[in-house]
Short mmCIF file of C-alpha atoms in Angstrom, two decimals:
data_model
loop_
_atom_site.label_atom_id
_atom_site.label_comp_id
_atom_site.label_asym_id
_atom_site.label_seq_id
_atom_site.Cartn_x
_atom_site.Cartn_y
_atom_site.Cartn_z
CA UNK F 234 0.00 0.00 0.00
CA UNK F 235 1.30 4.03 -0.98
CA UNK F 236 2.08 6.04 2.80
CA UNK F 237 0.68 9.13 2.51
CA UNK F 238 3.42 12.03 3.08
CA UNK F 239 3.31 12.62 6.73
CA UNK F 240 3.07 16.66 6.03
CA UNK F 241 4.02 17.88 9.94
CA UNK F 242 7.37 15.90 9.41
CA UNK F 243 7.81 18.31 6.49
CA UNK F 244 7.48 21.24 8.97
CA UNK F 245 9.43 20.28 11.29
CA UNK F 246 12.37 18.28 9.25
CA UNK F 247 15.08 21.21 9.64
CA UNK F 248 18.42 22.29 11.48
CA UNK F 249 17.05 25.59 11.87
CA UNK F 250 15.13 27.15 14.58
CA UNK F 251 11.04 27.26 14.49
CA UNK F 252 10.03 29.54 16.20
CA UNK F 253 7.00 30.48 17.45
CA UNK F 254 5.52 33.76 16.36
CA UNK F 255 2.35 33.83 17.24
CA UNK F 256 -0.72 32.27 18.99
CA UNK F 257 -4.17 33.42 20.12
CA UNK F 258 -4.24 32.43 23.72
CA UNK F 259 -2.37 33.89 26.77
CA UNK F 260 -0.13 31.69 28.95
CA UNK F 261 -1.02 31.41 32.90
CA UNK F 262 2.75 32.89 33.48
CA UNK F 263 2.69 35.68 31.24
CA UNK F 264 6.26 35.75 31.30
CA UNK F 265 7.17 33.33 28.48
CA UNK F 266 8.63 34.45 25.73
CA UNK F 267 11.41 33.73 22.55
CA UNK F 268 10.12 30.08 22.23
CA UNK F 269 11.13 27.88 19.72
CA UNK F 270 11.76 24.42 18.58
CA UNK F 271 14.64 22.38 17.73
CA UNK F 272 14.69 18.75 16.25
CA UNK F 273 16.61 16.23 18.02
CA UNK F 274 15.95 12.92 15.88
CA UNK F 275 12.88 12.38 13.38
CA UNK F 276 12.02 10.29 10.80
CA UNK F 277 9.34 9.72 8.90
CA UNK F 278 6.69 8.64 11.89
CA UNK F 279 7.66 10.21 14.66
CA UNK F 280 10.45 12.87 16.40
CA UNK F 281 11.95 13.72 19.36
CA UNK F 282 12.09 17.80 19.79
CA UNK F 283 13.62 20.10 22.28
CA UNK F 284 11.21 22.87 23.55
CA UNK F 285 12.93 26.06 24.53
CA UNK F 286 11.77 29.16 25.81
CA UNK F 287 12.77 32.22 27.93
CA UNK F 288 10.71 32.32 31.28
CA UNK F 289 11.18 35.20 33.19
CA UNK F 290 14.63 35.55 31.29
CA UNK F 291 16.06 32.36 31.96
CA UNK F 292 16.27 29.76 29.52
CA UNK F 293 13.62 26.50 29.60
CA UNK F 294 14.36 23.41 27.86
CA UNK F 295 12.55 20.45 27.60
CA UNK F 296 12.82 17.05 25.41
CA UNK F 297 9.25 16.05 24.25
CA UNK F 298 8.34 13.15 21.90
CA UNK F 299 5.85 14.10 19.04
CA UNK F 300 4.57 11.13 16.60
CA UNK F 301 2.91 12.11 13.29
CA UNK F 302 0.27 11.44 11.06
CA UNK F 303 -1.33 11.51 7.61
CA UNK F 304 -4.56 12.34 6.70
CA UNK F 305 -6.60 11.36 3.00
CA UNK F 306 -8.22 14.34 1.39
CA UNK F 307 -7.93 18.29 2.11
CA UNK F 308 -6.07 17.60 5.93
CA UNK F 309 -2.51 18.09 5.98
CA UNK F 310 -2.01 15.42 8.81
CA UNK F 311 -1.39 16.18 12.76
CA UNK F 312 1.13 15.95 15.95
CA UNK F 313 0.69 14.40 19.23
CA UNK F 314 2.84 15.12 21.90
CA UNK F 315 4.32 13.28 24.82
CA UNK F 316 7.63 12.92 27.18
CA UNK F 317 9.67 10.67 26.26
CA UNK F 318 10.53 7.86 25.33
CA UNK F 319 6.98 8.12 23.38
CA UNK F 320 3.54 7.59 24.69
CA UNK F 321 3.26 3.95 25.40
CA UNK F 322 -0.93 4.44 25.44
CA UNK F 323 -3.36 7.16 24.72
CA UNK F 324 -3.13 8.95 28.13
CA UNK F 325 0.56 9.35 27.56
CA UNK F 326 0.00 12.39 25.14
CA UNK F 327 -1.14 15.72 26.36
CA UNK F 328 -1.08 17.99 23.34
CA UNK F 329 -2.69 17.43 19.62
CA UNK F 330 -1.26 20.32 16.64
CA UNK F 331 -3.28 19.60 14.17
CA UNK F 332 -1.79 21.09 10.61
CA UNK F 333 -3.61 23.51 8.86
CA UNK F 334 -1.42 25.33 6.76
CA UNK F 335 1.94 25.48 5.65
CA UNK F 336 4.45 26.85 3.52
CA UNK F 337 8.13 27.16 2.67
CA UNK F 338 9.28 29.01 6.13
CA UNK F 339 5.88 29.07 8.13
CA UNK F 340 3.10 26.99 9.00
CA UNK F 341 0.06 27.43 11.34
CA UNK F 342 -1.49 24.79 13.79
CA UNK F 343 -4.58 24.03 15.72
CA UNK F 344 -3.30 23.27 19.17
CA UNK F 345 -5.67 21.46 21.50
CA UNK F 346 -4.08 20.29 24.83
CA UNK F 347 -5.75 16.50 25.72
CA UNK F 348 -5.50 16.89 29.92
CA UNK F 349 -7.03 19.75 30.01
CA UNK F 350 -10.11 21.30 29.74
CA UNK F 351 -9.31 24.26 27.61
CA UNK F 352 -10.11 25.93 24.58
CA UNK F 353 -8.43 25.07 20.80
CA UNK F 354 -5.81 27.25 20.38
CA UNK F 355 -3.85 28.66 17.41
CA UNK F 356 0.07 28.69 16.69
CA UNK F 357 2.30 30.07 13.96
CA UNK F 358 5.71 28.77 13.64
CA UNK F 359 8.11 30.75 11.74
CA UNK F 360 11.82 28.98 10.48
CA UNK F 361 14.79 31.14 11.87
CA UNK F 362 15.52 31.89 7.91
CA UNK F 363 12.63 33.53 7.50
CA UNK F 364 13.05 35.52 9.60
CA UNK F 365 16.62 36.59 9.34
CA UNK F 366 15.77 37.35 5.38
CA UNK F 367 12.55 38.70 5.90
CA UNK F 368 12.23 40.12 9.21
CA UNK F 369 8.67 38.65 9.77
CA UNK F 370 6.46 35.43 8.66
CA UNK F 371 6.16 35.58 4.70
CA UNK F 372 2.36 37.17 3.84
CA UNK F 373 0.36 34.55 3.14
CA UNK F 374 0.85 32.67 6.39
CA UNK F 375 -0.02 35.91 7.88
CA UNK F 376 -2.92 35.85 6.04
CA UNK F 377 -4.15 32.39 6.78
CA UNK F 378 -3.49 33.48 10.43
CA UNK F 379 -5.35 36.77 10.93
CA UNK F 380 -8.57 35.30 9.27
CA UNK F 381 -8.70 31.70 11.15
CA UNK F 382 -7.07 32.47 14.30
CA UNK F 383 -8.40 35.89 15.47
CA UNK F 384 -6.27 36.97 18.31
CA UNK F 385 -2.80 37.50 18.56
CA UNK F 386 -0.10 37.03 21.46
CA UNK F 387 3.29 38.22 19.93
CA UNK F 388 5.97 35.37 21.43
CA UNK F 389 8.80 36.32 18.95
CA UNK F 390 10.34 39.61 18.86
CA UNK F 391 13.57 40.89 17.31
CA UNK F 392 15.58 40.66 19.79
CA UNK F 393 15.18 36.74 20.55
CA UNK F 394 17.92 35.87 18.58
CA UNK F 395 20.04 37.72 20.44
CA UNK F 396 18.84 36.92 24.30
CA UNK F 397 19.14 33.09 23.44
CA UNK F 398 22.42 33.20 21.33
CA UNK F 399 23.36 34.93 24.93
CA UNK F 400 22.36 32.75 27.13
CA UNK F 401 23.56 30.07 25.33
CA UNK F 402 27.18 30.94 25.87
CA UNK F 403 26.74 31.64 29.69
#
């Protein structure tokens, strides 16, 4: 039988930096900021991702284990998210991105966390090279963004680069 191409491993098969630009919910600690992912190991099924982000100025960074999958039709295909080693049953996962658009440098997810009894929420992911040519997500993912996803929490700013490239070295 033809496997479908798993489109989220497409997103998230890079070296670079994703990070995230925007989403349309505000955290409990409103403190979070510069967050972004990095790829560990991933093939086709399934990969293992650190999660980084500045809280309160300090670095975060956490190992999480997301395992995709394909969808027939008009669905680009979705991400569930666990610790690791990799959810051994359904309870194991606590976070479904579903897929809804994507391009070259950006992409934009439905987020809906599984544990909790909270609303859908809405993330654009931006690759660090878009940025650095660009200097913000390319139009259309913009686009897509401001008419599905209504509100807007800024995570990314110009000078993340910077205060992680920084704190890095110390």
């Amino acid at each position: 039988p033809l496997k479908l191409a798993v489109v989220p491993y497409k997103v998230f098969n890079t070296s670079q930096r994703i990070w995230l630009y925007w989403k349309n919910y505000t955290d409990i600690d409103r403190t979070q900021s510069c967050t972004f992912i990095n790829k560990y190991n991933i093939t086709q099924d399934y990969m293992y991702y650190w999660w980084n982000t500045l809280l309160a100025g300090d670095k975060e960074r956490t190992l999480f284990y997301g395992r995709f999958y394909s969808d027939v039709g008009p669905r680009l295909g979705w991400m569930i998210v666990s610790d690791p080693p990799g959810g051994e049953s359904r309870q194991d996962y606590f976070l479904k991105m579903i897929l809804k658009y994507k391009e070259k440098y950006c992409s934009v997810f439905f987020v809906t966390h599984l544990n909790a009894d909270v609303q859908t929420g809405c993330e654009m992911y931006v690759r660090n090279n878009a940025i650095q040519e660009c200097g913000s997500p390319p139009a259309n993912c913009t686009d897509y963004y401001e008419k599905h996803c209504r509100n807007k929490t800024t995570v990314y700013n110009s000078t993340c680069e910077t205060q992680v490239e920084n704190l890095m070295k110390s």
